[in-house]
Tab-separated table of C-alpha atoms in Angstrom:
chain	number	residue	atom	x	y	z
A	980	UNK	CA	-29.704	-0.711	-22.862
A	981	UNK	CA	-25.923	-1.623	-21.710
A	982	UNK	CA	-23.210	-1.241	-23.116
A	983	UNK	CA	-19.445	-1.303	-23.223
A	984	UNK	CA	-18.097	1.914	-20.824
A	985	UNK	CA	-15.985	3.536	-18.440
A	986	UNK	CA	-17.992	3.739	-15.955
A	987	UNK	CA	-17.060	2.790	-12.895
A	988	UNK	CA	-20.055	0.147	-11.315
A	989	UNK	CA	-18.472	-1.749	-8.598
A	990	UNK	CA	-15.024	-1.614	-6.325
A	991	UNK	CA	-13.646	-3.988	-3.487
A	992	UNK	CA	-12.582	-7.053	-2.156
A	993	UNK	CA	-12.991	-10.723	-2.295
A	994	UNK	CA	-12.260	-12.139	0.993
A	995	UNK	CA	-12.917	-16.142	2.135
A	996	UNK	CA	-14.632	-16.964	5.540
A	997	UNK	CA	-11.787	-16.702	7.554
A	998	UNK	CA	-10.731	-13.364	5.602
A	999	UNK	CA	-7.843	-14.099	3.471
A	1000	UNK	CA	-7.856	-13.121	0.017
A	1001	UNK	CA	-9.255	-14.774	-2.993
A	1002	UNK	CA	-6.853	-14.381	-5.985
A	1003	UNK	CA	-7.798	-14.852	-9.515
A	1004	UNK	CA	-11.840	-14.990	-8.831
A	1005	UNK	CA	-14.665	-14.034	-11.496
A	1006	UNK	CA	-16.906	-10.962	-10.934
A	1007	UNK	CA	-20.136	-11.297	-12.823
A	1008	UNK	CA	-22.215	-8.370	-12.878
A	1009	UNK	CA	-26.363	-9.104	-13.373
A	1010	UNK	CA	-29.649	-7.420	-12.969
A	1011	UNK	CA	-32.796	-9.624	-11.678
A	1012	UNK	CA	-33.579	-10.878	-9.073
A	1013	UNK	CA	-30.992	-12.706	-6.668
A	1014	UNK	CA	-33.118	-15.538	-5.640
A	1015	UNK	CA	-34.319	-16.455	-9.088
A	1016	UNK	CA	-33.941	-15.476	-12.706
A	1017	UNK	CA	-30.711	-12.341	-13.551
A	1018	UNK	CA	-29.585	-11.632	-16.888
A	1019	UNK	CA	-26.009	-10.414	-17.302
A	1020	UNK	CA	-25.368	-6.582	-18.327
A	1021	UNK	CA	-24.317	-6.795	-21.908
A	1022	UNK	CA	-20.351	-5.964	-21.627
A	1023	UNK	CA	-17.839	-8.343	-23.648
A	1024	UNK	CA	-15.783	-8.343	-20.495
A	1025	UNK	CA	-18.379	-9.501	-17.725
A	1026	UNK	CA	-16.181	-12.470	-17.117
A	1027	UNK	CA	-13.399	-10.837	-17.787
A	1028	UNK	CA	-13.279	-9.058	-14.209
A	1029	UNK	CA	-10.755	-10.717	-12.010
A	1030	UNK	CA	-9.231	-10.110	-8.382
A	1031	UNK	CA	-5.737	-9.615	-8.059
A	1032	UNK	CA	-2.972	-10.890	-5.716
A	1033	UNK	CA	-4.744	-8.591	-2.892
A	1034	UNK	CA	-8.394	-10.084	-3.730
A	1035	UNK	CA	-9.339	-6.558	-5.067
A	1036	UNK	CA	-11.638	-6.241	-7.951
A	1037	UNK	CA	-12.792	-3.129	-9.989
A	1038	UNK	CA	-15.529	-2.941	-12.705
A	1039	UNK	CA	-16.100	-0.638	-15.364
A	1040	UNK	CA	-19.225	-1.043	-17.490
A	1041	UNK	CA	-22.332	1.157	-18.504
A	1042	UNK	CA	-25.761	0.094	-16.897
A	1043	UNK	CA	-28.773	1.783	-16.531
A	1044	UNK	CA	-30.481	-0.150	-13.710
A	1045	UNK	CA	-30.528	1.355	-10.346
A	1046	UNK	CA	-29.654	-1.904	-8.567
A	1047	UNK	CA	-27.629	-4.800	-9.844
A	1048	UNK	CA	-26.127	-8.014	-8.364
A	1049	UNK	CA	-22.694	-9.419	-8.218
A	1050	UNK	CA	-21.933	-12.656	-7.967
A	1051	UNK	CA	-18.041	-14.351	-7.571
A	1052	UNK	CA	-17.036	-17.579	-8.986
A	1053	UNK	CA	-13.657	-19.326	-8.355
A	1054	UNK	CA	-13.577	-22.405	-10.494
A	1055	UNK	CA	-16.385	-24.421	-9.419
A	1056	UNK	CA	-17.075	-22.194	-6.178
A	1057	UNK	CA	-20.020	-20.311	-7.213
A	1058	UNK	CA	-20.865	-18.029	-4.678
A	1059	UNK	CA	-24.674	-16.005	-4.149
A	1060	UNK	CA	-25.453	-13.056	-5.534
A	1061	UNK	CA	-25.579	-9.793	-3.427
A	1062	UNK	CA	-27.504	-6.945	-4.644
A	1063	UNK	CA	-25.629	-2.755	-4.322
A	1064	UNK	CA	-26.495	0.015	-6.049
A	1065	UNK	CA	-23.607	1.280	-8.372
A	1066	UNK	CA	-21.373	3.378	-8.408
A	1067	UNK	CA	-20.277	0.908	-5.286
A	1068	UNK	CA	-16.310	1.339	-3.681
A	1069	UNK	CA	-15.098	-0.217	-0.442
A	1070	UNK	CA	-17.413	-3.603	-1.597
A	1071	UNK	CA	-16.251	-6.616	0.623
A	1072	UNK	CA	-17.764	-9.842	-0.534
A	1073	UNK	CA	-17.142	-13.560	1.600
A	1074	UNK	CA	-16.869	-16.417	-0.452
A	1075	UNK	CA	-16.852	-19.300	1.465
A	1076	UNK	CA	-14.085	-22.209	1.301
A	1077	UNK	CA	-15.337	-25.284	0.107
A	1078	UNK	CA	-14.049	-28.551	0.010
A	1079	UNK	CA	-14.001	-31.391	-2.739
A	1080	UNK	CA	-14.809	-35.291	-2.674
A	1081	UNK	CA	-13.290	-38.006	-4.671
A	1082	UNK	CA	-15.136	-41.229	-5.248
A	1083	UNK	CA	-12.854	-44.122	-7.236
A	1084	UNK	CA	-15.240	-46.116	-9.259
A	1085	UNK	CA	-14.793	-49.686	-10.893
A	1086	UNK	CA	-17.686	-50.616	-13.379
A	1087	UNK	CA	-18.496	-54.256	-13.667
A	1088	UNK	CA	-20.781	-56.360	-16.184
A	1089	UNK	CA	-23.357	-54.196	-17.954
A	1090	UNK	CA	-23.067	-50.616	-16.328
A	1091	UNK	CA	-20.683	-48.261	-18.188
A	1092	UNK	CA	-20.037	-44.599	-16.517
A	1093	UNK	CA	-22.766	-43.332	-19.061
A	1094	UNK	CA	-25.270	-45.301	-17.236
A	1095	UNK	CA	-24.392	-43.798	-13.840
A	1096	UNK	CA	-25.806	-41.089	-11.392
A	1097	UNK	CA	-23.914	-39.779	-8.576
A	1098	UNK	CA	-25.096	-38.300	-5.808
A	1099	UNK	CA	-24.906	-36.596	-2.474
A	1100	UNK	CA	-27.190	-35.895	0.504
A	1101	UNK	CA	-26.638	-33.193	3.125
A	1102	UNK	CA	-26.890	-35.304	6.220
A	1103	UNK	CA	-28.185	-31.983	8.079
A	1104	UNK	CA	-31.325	-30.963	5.643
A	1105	UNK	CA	-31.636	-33.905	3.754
A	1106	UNK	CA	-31.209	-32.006	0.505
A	1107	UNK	CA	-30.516	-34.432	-2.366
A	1108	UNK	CA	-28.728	-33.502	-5.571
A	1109	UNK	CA	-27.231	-35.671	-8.608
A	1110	UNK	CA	-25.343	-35.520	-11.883
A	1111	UNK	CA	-23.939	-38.273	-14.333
A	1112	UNK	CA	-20.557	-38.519	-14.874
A	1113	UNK	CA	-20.218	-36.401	-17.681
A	1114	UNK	CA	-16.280	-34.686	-17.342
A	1115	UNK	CA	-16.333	-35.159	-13.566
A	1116	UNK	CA	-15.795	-38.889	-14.277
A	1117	UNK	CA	-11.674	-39.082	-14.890
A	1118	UNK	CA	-9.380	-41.931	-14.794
A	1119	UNK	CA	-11.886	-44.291	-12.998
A	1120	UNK	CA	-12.594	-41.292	-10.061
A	1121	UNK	CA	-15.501	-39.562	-9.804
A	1122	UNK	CA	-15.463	-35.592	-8.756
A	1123	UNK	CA	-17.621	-33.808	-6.210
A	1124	UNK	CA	-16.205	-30.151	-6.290
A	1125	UNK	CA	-16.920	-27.119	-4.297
A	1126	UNK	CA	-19.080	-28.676	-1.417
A	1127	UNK	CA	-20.051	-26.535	1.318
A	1128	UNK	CA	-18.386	-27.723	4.826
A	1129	UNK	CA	-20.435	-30.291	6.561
A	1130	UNK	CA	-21.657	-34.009	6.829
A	1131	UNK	CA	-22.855	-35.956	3.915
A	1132	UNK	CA	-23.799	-39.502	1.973
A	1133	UNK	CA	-22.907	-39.911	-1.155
A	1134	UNK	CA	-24.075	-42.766	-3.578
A	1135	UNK	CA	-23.732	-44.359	-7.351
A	1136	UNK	CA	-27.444	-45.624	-8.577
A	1137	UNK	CA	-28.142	-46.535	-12.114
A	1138	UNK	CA	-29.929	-43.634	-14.628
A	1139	UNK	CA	-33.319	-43.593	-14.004
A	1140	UNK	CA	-33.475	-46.065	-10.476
A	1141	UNK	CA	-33.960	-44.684	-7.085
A	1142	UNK	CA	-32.307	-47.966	-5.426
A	1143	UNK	CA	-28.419	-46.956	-4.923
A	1144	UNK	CA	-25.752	-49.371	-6.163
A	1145	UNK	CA	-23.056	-48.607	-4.039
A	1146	UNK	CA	-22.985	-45.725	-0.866
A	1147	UNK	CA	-20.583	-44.173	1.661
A	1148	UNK	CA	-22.446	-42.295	4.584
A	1149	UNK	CA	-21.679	-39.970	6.903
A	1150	UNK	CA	-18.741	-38.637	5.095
A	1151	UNK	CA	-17.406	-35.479	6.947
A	1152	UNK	CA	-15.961	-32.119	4.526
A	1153	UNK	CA	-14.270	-29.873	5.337
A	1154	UNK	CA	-13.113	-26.264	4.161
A	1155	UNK	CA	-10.307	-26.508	1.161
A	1156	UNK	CA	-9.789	-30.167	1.836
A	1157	UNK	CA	-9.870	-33.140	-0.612
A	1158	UNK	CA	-11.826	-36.546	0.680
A	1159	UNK	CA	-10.562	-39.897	-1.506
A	1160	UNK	CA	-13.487	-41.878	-0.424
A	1161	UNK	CA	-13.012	-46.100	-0.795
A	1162	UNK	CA	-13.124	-47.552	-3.920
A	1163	UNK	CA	-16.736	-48.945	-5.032
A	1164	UNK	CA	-17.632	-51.732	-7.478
A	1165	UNK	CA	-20.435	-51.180	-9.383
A	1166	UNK	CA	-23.260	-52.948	-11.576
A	1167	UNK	CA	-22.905	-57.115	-10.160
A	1168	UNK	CA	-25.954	-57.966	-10.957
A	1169	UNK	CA	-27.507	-54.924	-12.507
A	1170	UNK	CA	-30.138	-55.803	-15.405
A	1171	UNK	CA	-30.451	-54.904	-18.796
A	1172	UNK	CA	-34.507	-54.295	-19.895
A	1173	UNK	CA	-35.826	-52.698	-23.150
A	1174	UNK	CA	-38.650	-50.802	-23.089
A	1175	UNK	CA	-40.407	-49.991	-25.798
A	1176	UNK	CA	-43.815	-47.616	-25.913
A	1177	UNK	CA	-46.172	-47.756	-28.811
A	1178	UNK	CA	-49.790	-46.189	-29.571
A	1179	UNK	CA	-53.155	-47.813	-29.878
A	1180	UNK	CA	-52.249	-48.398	-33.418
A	1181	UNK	CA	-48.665	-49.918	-32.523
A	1182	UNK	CA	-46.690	-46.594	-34.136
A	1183	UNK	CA	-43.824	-45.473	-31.683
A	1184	UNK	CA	-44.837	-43.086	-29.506
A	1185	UNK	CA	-41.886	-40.613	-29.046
A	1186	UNK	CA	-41.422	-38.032	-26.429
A	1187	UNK	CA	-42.803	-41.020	-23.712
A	1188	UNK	CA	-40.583	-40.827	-20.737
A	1189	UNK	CA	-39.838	-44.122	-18.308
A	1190	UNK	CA	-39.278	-43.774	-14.572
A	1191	UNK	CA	-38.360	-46.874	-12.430
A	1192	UNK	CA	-39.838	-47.957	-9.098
A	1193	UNK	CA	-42.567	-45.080	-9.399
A	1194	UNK	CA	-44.333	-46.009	-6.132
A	1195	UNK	CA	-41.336	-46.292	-3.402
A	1196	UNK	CA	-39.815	-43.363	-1.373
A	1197	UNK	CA	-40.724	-40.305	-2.359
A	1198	UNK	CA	-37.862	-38.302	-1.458
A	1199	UNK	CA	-35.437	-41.203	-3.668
A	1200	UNK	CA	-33.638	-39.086	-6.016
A	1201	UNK	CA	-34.727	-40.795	-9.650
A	1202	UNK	CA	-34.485	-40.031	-13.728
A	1203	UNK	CA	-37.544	-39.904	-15.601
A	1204	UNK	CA	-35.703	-41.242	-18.859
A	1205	UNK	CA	-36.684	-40.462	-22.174
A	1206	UNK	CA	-37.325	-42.672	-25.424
A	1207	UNK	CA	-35.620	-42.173	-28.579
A	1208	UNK	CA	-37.683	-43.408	-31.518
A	1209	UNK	CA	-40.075	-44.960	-28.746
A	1210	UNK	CA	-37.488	-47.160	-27.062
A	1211	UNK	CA	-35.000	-47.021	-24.706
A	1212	UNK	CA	-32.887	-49.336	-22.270
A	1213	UNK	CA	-32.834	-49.921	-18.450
A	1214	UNK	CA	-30.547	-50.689	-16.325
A	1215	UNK	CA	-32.909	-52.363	-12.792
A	1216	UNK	CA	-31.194	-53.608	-9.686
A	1217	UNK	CA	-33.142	-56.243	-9.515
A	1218	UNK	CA	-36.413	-58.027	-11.354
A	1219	UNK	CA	-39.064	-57.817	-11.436
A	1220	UNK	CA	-39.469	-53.948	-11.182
A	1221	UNK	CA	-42.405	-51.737	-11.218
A	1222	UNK	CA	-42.379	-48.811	-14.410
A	1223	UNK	CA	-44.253	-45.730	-14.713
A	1224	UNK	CA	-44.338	-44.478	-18.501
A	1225	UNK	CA	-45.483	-41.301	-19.149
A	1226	UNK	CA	-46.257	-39.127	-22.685
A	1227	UNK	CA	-47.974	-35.999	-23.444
A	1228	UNK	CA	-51.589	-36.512	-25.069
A	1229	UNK	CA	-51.360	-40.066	-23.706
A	1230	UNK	CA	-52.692	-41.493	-20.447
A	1231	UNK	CA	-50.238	-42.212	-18.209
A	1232	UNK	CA	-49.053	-46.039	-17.194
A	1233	UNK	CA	-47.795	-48.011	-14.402
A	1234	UNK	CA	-46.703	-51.767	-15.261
A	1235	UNK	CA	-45.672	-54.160	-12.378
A	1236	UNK	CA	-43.592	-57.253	-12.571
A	1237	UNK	CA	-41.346	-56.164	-15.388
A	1238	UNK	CA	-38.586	-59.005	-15.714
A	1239	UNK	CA	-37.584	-59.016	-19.412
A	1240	UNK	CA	-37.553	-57.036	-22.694
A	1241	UNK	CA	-41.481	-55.634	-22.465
A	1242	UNK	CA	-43.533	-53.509	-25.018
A	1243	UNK	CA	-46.206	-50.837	-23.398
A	1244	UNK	CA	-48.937	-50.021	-25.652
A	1245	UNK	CA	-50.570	-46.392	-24.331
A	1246	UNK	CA	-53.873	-45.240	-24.847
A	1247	UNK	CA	-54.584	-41.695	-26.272
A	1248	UNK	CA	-55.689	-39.009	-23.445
A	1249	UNK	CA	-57.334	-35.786	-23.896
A	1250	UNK	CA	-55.256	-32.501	-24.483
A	1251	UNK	CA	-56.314	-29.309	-22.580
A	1252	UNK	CA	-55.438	-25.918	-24.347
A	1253	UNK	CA	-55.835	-22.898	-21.793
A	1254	UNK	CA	-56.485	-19.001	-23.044
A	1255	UNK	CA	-55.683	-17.016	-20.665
A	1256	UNK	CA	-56.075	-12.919	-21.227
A	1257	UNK	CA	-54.019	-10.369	-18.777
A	1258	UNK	CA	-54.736	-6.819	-19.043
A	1259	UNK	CA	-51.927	-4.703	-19.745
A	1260	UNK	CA	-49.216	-3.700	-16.887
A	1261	UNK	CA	-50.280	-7.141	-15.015
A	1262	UNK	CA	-46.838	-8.161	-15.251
A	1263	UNK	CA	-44.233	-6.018	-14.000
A	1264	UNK	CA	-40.336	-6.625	-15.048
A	1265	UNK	CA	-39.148	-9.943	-14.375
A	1266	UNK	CA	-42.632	-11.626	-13.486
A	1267	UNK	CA	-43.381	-14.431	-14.787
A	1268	UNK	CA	-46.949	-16.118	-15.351
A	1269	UNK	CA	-46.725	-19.747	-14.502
A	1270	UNK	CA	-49.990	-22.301	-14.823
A	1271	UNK	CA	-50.352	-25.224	-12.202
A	1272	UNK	CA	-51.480	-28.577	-13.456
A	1273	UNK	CA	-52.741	-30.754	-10.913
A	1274	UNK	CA	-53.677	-34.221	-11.872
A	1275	UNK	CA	-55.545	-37.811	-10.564
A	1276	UNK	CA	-56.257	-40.932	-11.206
A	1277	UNK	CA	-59.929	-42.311	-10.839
């Protein structure tokens, strides 16, 4: 197991992409795999590494795995992890400048920043990713940090719609540079509907999970939102809208022409339980056994 040493694992520096150094960034030492799952080696100080005013880094730990990975994080510039096999001296690890966009954000009649999902597009691979506003929402501006350099859109949508409420496109970023993009106005004429999910024998059904506009684009980033106590509340661009509620052990639903306040009564479906038996070493370290479930309609 690890633990707490003198050993020396790693040495070197921490330069960005056009090689000066990076002061004050996080080495994190793992094991794992660097495209997937990595477990940090158990030393009270594995955050506690940090580069000095030269971007040079040493780490001192015990660990008994051959290879390991180390990873650097600057605030929120998180960079990959790079595998070497300790005792490693004369490392020299690039992590990238990134830069940061600023969206100011006025909510209007029933949306509140709760409500809200921002998110951006890489223009280049079409890669979509979101967050609500959570702490990145401060003083009425909303905070994309450490984006890589290139071109993206970025939108506001409600919580669980694909249809955005207010977008800028084509914005261009650049290394170590701040974008303010134009202030947006969101939620004119944003609905409010209730949805609540019940059983065959009109008890709540909890666990159910709502998703808006099911059927449209695909590749529209969307929320499947869960029910508390078998009800929960919807913000739609527009009505009537199409839902899709889904629960485990219950056949699934689709409901069209939602305008209003609507209850959805589900019908019980069957559960399938799945013994599976592996003979023993058919699973080396850090495999994983995952089952497919494919499903239709008829």
């Amino acid at each position: 197991s690890d633990v707490c040493s003198s050993d020396l694992l790693a040495a070197g520096w921490v330069v960005d992409d056009v090689g000066d150094p990076v002061v004050g960034a996080h080495i994190n030492i793992s094991y794992g795999d660097a495209d997937g799952t990595s477990q940090g080696i158990r030393t009270p100080k594995n955050d506690g590494f940090v580069t000095d005013e030269q971007g040079a880094f040493e780490v001192r730990a015990f660990s008994s795995h051959e290879e390991l990975l180390l990873r650097v994080i600057q605030g929120a510039n998180v960079g990959p992890r790079v595998a070497f096999a300790p005792p490693a001296t004369g490392l020299r690890y690039v992590l990238p400048r990134v830069g940061e966009v600023v969206m100011p954000v006025t909510f209007v009649g029933l949306m509140r920043p709760e409500d809200a999902v921002f998110t951006r597009t890489d223009v280049a691979t079409g890669a979509v990713s979101g967050s609500s506003a959570g702490d990145r929402f401060v003083d009425g501006r909303y905070c994309w940090p450490a984006i890589p350099p290139g071109r993206y859109d970025f939108a506001v949508r409600a919580l669980g719609s694909p249809t955005p409420l207010a977008s800028v496109a084509g914005v261009e970023v650049r290394a170590s540079q701040v974008v303010t993009l134009k202030e947006q106005v969101v939620g004119a004429g944003v609905d409010a509907v209730r949805v609540s999910v019940l059983d065959e024998e009109g008890a709540a059904v909890e666990g159910a999970f709502v998703v808006v506009a099911p059927s449209t684009n695909a590749t529209a980033p969307r929320t499947a939102l869960p029910t508390e106590a078998g009800s929960v509340r919807l913000l739609v661009p527009e009505t009537p809208c199409e839902l899709l509620v889904v629960a485990p052990g219950f056949r699934r639903q689709t409901v069209y022409g939602v305008r209003d306040d609507v209850t959805i009564r589900l019908e019980r479906g069957l559960m399938v339980r799945m013994h599976v038996g592996l003979p023993a070493g058919a699973l080396v370290q850090q495999e994983q056994l995952r089952l497919q479930v494919r499903s239709s309609n008829p």
